[in-house]
Structures are given as C-alpha cells and as structure tokens.
Protein backbone atom coordinates (compact mmCIF):
# COMPACT_ATOMS: atom_id res chain seq x y z
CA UNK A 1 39.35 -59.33 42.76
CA UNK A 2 36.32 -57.54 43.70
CA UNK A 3 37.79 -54.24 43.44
CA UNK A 4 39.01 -54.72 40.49
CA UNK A 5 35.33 -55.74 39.09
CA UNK A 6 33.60 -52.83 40.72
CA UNK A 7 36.43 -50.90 38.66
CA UNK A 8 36.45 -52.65 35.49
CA UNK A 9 32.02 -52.34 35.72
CA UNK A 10 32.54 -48.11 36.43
CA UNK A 11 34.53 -47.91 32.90
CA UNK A 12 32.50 -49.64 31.43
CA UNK A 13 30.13 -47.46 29.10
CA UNK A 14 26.58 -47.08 30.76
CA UNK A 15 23.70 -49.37 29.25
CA UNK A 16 21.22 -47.48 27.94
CA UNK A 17 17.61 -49.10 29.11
CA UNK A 18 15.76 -45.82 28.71
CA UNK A 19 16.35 -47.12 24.33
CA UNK A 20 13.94 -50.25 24.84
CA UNK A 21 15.63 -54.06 25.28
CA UNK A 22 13.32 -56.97 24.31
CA UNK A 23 14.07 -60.61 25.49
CA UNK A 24 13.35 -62.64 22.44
CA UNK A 25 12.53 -66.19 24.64
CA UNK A 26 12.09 -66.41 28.20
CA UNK A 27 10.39 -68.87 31.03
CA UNK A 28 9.45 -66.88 33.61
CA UNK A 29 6.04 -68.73 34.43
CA UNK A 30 8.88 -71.75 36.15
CA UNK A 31 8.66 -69.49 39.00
CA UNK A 32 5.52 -68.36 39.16
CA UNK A 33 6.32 -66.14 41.76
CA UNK A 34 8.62 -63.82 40.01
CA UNK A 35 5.93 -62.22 38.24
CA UNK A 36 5.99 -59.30 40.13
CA UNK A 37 9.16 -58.34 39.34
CA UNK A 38 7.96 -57.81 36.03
CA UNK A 39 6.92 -53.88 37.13
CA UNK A 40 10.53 -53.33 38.49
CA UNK A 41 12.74 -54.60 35.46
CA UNK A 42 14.58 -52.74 33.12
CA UNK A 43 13.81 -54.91 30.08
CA UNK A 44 10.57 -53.52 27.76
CA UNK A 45 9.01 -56.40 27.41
CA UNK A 46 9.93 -60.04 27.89
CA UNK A 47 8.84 -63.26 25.01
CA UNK A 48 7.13 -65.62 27.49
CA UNK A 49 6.92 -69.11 26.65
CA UNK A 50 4.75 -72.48 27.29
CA UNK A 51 6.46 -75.44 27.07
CA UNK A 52 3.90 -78.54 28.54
CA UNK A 53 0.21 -79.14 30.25
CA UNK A 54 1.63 -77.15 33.37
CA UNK A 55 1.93 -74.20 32.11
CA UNK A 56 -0.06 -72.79 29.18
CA UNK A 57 -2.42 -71.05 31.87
CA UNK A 58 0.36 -69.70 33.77
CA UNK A 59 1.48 -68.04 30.63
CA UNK A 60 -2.22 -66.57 30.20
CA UNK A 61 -2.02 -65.36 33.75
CA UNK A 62 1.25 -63.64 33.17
CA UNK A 63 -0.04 -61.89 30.04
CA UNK A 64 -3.16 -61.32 32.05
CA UNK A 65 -1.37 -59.11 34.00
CA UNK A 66 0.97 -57.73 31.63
CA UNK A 67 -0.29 -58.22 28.27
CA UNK A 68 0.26 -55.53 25.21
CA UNK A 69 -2.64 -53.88 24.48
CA UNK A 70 -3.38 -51.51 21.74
CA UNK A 71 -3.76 -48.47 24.02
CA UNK A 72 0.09 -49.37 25.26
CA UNK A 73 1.64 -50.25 21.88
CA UNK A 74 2.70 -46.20 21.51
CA UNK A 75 4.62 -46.21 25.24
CA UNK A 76 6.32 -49.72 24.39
CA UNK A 77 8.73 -48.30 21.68
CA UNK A 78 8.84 -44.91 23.41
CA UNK A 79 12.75 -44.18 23.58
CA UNK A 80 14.25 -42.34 26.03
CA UNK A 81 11.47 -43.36 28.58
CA UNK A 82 12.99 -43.95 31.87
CA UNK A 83 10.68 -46.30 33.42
CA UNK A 84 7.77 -47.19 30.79
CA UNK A 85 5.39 -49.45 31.56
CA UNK A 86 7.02 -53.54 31.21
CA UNK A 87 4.86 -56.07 29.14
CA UNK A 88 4.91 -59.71 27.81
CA UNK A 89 4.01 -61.18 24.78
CA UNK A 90 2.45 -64.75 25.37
CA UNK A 91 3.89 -67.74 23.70
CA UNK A 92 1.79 -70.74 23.68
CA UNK A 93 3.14 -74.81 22.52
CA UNK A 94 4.45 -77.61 23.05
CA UNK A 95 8.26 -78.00 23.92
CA UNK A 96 9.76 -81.41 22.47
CA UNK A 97 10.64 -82.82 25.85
CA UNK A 98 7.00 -83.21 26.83
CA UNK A 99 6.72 -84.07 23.00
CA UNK A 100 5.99 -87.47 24.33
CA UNK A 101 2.58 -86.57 26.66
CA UNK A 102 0.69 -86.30 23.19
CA UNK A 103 -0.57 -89.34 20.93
CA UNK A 104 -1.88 -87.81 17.41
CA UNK A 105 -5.55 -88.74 17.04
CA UNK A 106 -5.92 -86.06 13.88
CA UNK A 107 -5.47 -88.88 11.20
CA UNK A 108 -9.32 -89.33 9.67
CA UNK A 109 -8.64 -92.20 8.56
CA UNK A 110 -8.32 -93.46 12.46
CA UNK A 111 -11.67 -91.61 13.98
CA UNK A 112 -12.87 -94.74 14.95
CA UNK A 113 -9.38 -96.03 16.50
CA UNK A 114 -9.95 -95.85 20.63
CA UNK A 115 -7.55 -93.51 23.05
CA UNK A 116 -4.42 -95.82 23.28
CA UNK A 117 -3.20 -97.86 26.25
CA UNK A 118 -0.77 -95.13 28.30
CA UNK A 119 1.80 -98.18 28.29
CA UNK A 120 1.44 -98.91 24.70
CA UNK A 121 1.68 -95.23 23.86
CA UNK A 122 4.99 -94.22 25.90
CA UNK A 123 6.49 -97.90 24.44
CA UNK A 124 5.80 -96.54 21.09
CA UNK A 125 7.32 -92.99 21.26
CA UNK A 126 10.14 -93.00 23.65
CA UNK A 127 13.88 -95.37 22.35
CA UNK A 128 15.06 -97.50 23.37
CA UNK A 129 11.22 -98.83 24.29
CA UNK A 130 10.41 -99.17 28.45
CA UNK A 131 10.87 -102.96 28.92
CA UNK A 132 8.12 -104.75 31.60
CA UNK A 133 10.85 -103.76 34.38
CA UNK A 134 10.56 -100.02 34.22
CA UNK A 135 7.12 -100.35 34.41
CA UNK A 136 7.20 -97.50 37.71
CA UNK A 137 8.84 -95.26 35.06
CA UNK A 138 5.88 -95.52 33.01
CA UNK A 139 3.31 -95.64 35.88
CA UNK A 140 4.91 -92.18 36.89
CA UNK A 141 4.51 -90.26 33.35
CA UNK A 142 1.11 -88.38 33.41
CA UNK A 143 -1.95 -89.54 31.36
CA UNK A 144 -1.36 -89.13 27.32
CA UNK A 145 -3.37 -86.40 25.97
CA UNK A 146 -5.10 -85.95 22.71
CA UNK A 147 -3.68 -83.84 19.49
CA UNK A 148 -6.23 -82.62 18.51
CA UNK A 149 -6.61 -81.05 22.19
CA UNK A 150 -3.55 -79.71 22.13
CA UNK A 151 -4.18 -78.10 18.62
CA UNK A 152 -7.40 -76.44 20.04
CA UNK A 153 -6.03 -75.31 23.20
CA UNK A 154 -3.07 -73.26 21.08
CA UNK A 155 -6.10 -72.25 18.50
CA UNK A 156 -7.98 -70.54 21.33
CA UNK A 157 -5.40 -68.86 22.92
CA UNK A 158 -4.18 -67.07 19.83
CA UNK A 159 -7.40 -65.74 19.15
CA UNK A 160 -7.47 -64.50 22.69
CA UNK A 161 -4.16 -62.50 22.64
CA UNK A 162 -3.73 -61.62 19.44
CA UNK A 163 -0.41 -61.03 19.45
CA UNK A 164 0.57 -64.38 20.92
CA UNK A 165 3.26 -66.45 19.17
CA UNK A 166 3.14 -70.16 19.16
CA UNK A 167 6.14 -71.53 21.11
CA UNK A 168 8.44 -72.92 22.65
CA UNK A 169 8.63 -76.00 19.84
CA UNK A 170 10.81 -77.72 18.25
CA UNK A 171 13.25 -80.87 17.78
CA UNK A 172 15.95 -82.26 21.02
CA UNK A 173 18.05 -85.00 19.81
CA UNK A 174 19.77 -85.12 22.74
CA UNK A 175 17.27 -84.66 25.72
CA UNK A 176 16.31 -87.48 28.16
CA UNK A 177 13.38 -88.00 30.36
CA UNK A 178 13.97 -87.61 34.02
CA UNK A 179 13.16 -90.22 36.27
CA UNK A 180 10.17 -90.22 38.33
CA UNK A 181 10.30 -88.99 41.60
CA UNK A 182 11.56 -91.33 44.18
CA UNK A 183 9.19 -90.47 47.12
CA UNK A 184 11.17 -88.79 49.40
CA UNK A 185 12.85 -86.41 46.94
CA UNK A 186 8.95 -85.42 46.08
CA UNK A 187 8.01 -84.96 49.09
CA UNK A 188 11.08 -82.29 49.32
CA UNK A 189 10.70 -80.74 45.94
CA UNK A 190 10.81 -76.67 45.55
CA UNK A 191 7.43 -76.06 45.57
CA UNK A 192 8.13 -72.73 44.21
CA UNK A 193 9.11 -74.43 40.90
CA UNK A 194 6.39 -74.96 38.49
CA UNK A 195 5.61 -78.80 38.32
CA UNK A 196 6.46 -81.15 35.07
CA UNK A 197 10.02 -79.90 34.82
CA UNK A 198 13.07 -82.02 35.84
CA UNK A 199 14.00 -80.18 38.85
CA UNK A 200 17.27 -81.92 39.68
CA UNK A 201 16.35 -85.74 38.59
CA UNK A 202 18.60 -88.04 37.67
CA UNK A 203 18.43 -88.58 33.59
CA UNK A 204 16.65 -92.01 32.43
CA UNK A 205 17.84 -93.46 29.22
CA UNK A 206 14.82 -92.51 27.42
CA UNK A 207 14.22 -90.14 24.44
CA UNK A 208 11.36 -89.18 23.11
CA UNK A 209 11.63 -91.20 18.71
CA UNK A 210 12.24 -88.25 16.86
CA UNK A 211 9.59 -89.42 14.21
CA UNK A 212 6.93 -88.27 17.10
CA UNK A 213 9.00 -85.03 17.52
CA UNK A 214 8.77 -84.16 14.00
CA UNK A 215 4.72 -84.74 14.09
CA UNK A 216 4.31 -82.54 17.07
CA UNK A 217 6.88 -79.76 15.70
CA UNK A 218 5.34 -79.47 11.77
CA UNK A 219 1.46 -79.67 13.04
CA UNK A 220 2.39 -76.77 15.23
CA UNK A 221 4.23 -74.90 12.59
CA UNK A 222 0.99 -75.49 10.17
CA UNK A 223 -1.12 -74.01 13.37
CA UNK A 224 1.28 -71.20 13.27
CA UNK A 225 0.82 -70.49 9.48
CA UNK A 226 -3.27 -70.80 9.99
CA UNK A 227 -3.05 -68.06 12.35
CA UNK A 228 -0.22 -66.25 10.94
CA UNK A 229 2.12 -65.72 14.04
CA UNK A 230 5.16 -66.01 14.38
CA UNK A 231 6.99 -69.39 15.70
CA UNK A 232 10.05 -69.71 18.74
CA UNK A 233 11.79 -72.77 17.61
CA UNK A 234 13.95 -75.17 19.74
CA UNK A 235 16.52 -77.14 17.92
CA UNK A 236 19.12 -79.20 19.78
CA UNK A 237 21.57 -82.04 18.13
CA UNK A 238 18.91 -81.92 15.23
CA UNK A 239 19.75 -78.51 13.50
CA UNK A 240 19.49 -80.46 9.56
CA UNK A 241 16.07 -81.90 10.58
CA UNK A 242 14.81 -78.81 12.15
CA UNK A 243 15.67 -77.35 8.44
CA UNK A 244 13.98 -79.68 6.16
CA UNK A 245 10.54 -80.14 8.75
CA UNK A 246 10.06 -76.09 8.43
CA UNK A 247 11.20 -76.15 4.81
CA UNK A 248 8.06 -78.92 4.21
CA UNK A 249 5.82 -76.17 5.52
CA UNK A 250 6.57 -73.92 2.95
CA UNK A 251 7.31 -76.21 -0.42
CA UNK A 252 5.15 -74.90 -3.23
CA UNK A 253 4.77 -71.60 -1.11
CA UNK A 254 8.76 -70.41 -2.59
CA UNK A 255 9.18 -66.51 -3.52
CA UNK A 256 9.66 -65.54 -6.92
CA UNK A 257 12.88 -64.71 -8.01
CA UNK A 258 12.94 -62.47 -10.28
CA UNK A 259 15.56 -62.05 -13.39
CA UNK A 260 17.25 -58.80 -13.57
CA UNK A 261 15.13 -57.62 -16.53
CA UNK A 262 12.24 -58.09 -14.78
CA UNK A 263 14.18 -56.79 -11.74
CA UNK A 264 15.14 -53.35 -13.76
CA UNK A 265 11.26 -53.22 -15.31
CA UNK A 266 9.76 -53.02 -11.72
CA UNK A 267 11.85 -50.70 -10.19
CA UNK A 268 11.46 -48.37 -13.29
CA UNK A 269 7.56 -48.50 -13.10
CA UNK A 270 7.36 -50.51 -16.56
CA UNK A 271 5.06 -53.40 -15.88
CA UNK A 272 5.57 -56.27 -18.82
CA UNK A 273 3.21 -54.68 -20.93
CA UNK A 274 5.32 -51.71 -21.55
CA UNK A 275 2.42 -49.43 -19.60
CA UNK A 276 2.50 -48.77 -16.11
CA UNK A 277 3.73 -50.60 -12.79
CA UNK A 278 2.75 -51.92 -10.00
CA UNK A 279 -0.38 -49.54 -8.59
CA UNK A 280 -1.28 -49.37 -5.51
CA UNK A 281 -4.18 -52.08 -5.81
CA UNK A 282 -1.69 -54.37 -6.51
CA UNK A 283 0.52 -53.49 -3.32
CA UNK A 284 -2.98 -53.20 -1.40
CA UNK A 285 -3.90 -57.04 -2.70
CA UNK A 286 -0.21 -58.56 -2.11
CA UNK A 287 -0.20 -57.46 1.76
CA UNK A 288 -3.51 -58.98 1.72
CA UNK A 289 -2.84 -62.43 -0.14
CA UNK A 290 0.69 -62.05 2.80
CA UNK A 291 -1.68 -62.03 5.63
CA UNK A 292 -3.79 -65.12 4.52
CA UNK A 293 -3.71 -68.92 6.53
CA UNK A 294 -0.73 -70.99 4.78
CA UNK A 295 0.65 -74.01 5.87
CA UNK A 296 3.79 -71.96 7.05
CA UNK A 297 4.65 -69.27 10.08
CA UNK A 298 5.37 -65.95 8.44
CA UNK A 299 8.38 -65.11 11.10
CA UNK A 300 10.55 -67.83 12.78
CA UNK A 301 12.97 -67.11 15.23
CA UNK A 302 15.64 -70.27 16.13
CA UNK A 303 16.13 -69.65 19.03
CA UNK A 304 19.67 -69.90 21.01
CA UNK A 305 21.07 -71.19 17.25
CA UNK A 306 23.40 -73.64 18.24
CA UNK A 307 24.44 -74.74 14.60
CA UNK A 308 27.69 -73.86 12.72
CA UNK A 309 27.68 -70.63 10.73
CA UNK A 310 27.71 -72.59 7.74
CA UNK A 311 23.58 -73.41 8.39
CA UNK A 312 22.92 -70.14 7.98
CA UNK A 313 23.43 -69.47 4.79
CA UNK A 314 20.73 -72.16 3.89
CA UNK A 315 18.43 -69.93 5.69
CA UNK A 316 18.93 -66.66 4.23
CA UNK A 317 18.02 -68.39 0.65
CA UNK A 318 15.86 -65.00 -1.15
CA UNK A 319 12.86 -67.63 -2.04
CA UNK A 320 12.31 -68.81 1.21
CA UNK A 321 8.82 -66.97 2.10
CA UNK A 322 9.36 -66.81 6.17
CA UNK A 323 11.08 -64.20 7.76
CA UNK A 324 14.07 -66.26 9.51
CA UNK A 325 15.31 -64.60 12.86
CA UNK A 326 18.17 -66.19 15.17
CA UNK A 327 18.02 -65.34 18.80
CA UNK A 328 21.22 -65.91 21.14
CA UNK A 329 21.47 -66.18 25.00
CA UNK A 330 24.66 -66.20 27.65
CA UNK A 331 23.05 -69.13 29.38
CA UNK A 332 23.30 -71.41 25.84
CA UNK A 333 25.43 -69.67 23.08
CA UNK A 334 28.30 -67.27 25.27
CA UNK A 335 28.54 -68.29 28.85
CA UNK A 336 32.18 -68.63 26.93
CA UNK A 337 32.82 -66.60 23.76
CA UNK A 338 33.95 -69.62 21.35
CA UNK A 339 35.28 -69.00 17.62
CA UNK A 340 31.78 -70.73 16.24
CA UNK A 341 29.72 -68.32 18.47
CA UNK A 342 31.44 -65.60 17.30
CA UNK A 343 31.49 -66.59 13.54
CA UNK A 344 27.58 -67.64 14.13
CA UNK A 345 26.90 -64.47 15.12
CA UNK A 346 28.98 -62.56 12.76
CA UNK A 347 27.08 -64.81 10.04
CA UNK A 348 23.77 -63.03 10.63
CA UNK A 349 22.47 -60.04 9.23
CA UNK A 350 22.23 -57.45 11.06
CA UNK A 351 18.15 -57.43 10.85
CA UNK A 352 17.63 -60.41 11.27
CA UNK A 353 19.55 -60.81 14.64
CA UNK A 354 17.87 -61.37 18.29
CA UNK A 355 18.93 -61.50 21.92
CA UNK A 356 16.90 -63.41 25.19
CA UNK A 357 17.77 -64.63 28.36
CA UNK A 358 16.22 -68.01 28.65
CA UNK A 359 15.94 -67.85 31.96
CA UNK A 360 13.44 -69.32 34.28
CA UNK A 361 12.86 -66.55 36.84
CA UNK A 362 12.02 -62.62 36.07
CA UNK A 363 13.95 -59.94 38.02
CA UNK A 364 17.50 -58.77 38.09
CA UNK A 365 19.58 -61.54 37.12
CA UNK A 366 17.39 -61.30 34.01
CA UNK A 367 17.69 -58.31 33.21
CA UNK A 368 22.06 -58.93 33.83
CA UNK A 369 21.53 -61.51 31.45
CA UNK A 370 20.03 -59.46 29.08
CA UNK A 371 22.86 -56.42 29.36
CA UNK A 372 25.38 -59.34 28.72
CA UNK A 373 24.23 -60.52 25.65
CA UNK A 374 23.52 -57.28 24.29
CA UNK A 375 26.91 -56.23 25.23
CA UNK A 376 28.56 -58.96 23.53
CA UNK A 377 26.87 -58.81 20.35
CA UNK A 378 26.92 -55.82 19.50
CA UNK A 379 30.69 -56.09 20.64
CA UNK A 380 31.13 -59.01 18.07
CA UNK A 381 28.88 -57.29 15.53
CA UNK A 382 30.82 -53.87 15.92
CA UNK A 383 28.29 -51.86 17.14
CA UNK A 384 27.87 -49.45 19.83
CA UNK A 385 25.63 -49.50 22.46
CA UNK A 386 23.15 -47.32 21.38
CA UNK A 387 22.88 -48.22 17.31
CA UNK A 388 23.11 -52.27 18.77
CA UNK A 389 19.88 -51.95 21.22
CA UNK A 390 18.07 -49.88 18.16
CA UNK A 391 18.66 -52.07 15.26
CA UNK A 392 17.94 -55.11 18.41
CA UNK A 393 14.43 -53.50 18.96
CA UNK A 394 13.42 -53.21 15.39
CA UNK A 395 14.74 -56.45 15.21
CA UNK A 396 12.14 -57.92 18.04
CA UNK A 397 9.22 -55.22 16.62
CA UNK A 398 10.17 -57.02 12.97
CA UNK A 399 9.79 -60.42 14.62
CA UNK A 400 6.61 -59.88 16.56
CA UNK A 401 4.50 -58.20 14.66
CA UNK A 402 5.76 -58.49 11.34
CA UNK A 403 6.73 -55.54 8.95
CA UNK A 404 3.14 -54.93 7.62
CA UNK A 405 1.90 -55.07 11.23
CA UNK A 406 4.04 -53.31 12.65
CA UNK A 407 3.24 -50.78 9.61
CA UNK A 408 -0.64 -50.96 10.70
CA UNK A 409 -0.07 -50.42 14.38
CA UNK A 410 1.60 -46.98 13.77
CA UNK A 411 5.23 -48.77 14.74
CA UNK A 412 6.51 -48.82 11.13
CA UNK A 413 9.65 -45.88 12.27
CA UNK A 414 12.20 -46.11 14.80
CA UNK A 415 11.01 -43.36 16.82
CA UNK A 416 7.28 -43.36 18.26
C-alpha cells in the first residue's frame, strides 16, 4: 500500500506553488501556536477568520504579524517566486454558533430598555427554551454582550486593516451548543486550543432560534456594505434563508438590465441622444457612486457551498449588484467526490470559483489540503494545473479587493 502511494504521488504532475495559491477561509488563530508556520508554507496568503469574543484579537495579532501591506502587494502576485513572502488577510465577525452570546440593544425605540437578565436572554434565543433544570447549562454560557459592541468592535477593526473582510457569518440550522464543561474534562482540556470552541463536548439539545441568527447575520452584512468589504458567509441546513436575508440587503439596490437596443447603442458609443457615449466622467463617477456605503457587501463568497447546483443559478441572476463567489474545501465539500459536488462545482463559473482549507491549524497539512482541492477542481473543471491555480488567484485577487481595487493597487493583470 505505501509503495504504491509513494508511486502513484511521483506520477503525479508537480504542483506548481511558485504560481501563487490563496486559501479563501481558514481558522488558524484555534491554534494559536501555529502561527509561525505561516513563514514556512507554501500557500501565498491564507483568509483568516473570527468567529466569537475569543478570538477577534487573535486574528489582529496574526495579521499583526503578517498583514498585507501596500509596500508587499507587488511580491504577493509575483509568479514564479519560489518562496515570496506569506501573508493573511484578517476577517473579523461573528460566527452563528456563538450567534447566541449577543442580545440586540440597536432598536431606538428600546434605549431606555435595561441589559437583559443572562437567563432570560439565553431562554429567549436558544429552542427548545432551557427549562429551570438545566439551569448549570445556562450558568456555564459566558455573560451576553451588547450589539451594538459587537458592531463597533468589527467597525474599528476594518478601519484598522483596510483590507479586512467581515467574517466568518452566517446561518447553522443544524448546529447545537456543547455542553458545559464537566469539571474534570476542564481541568484536562488542550490548552493549546483557543477557548469558546467545543473541543470534544458532548452536543446539548440546544440551537440557537434562527430568528436571532438572521438579526446577527443581516446587521453584519449591512456593516459589510457601510464599509464596502467583502463578506465570508456560513450557511448550513439553511441555504434558502441564507438567500433571501442577503437578497434583503440589496432590494431596491438591483442592476439595470438593459434591452438589447440600449445594449447595441452603448457598445457603439451612441448615447440616447444620438451624440456621443459614455465619457470618461461618466465611467470616473460610476466607480465612484460603486465604492459608496450601501446596505449590501460588494463581494460575497459562500463559503464551503453545501447546496444543490440548482441554488446557483439563483445567484448568478445579471441584476443582482454583489459579486457572488463560492469557495469549496476537502474537509466539507470532497473528503468524497459525490455526483452533487461535482455538478456544484461544475455549476460555477469559472471566475467566480474559490478554494480554502478550513482548517484550524497553519502548516503542512494545510497547505496538503490546499493541493487537494486545487487538484480536484480543476480536475472536475477540466483544467490543468497551471491555467486552474491562475484563473484560482484572480479569482481570490477578484474577491478581496474587488475589480476596481484591484485596478487601483496596480493588480488589475495577471502578471505583476
């Protein structure tokens, strides 16, 4: 068996790392520790994301450390770099299963209203509600905190990195709560790990209503929009609600579609007036009216799509104003290659397609994680190595930083 691996891995076609591979959505600040394997990876540049109260300074740290900076930007896309310098792009949010931690205080109409009662609050948010017997469930779960906190916290670390995305949030129908720690399993817990994850626990019955999910997900999203960066969206038995919550973000905000007259006019320079186009005040105000707050993120990448290839189509729809992305992992989407992961990925166009890990630790199994997925998409997608991690990179450059960003920074071609 293991010579027949070691053979099978020699014929295989060598990975080519020196072209630049992004992971779309990772967790490396779970163990803390593995940030300095960061230096010694193979991957570019790894999408770091928060997820609860625990870690949104761990992700600052990390980008800290590693952060893209304008003086860098040139080396990032570099291809045929060997061993160019590794980065991280911060992601800060709030992950639905912590979803529950926050009670939304942003309602004027209750200004006056007190902090709520940590019992009342959990009662009201998690189903079925904690009855008077659990009440050392309750006890354990940490002290509510504030919207409106939360809102700011996210608000001043985008300004700080400004290329921060807001993420990892999202919508988890089918997540429960751990149990709290029974005290000799604490005592005994990997202290390596991050705390506020589940590490192990057993699974309560509790979920967190997904009412309060929707709140937390769609004032993040607005946040998002505000700021215009780019969202990393979670979306687990809940694929149609995760639809129509981002669709409310961008109702009344719908592209033009234009008529095939109008279509033939433009593109022959005749504007309606039978005189000139478009001039190039008009293309200077349009990228500026695209780069103004709206209640809507300008690039949204689902990430790990789980839904049937049929959802996609509704998100490829020409008036919706976002740029839509779909990110896939080995871990989630082709630890097995199915028919629907196939025919999910096959579904997406080509640009608009993303790979990530999702893993908790950086260093080599990363990075193995990252070859795999690569390997297998742009096996399913047709594509050879080399074209596969290109079109992959402008897909993560397109995703990040946005076309007219990207166009700013000096990354608009291929080759830097």
């Amino acid at each position: 068996m293991g010579d027949s691996q070691s053979e099978q891995n020699a014929s295989r076609e060598a990975f080519p790392w020196q072209l630049g591979v992004f992971d779309a959505h990772c967790h490396p600040t779970d163990t803390f520790a593995s940030q300095d394997y960061i230096p010694k990876m193979k991957a570019r540049a790894l999408t770091i994301m928060a997820t609860r109260g625990e870690d949104q300074h761990l992700v600052r740290q990390f980008a800290n450390r590693y952060d893209i900076e304008n003086d860098t930007l040139g080396t990032l896309f570099n291809q045929g770099d060997v061993d160019p310098p590794k980065r991280i792009v911060p992601s800060f949010g709030w992950h639905p299963w912590f979803s529950h931690q926050i009670y939304d205080d942003t309602d004027p109409a209750d200004s006056d209203t007190p902090k709520p009662d940590a019992i009342q609050h959990y009662k009201s948010v998690l189903t079925p509600s904690p009855d008077d017997d659990d009440d050392d469930f309750i006890s354990s779960l940490p002290e509510p905190r504030p919207l409106s906190e939360l809102l700011a916290q996210i608000r001043s670390n985008l300004k700080d990195y400004p290329y921060a995305l807001v993420g990892e949030i999202g919508m988890d129908r089918s997540f429960r709560l751990p149990t709290h720690w029974v005290h000799n399993d604490e005592a005994n817990r990997d202290e390596s790990l991050t705390p506020g994850g589940r590490e192990g626990r057993q699974l309560s019955p509790y979920r967190v209503q997904i009412d309060h999910q929707r709140k937390i997900l769609k004032v993040q999203l607005n946040l998002a929009g505000e700021m215009q960066r780019a969202v990393s969206v979670h979306g687990v038995a809940a694929h149609g609600i995760v639809y129509e919550t981002l669709k409310e973000t961008w109702k009344g905000h719908e592209r033009k579609i234009l008529s095939k007259r109008e279509s033939k006019r433009r593109s022959s320079g005749t504007g309606a007036d039978g005189n000139g186009g478009s001039t190039k005040s008009d293309t200077d105000t349009e990228k500026h009216k695209s780069m103004e707050p709206k209640p809507y993120p300008p690039r949204i990448c689902l990430h790990s799509y789980s839904g049937p290839p049929d959802t996609v189509k509704q998100y490829l729809v020409p008036s919706i104003p976002a740029d839509i992305f779909f990110s896939f992992s080995c871990l989630v989407n082709l630890s097995e290659r199915t028919g629907k992961s196939v025919a999910v990925i096959k579904a997406v166009p080509d640009n608009k397609i993303l790979v990530e890990s999702d893993l908790h630790c950086a260093g080599d199994r990363m990075d193995q994680l990252l070859e795999d997925v690569v390997r297998s998409v742009c096996e399913i997608k047709g594509w050879s190595l080399t074209a596969g991690v290109r079109q992959l990179a402008e897909n993560w450059k397109r995703f990040v930083f946005g076309e007219q960003g990207a166009e700013q920074l000096g990354l608009k071609d291929n080759e830097q």
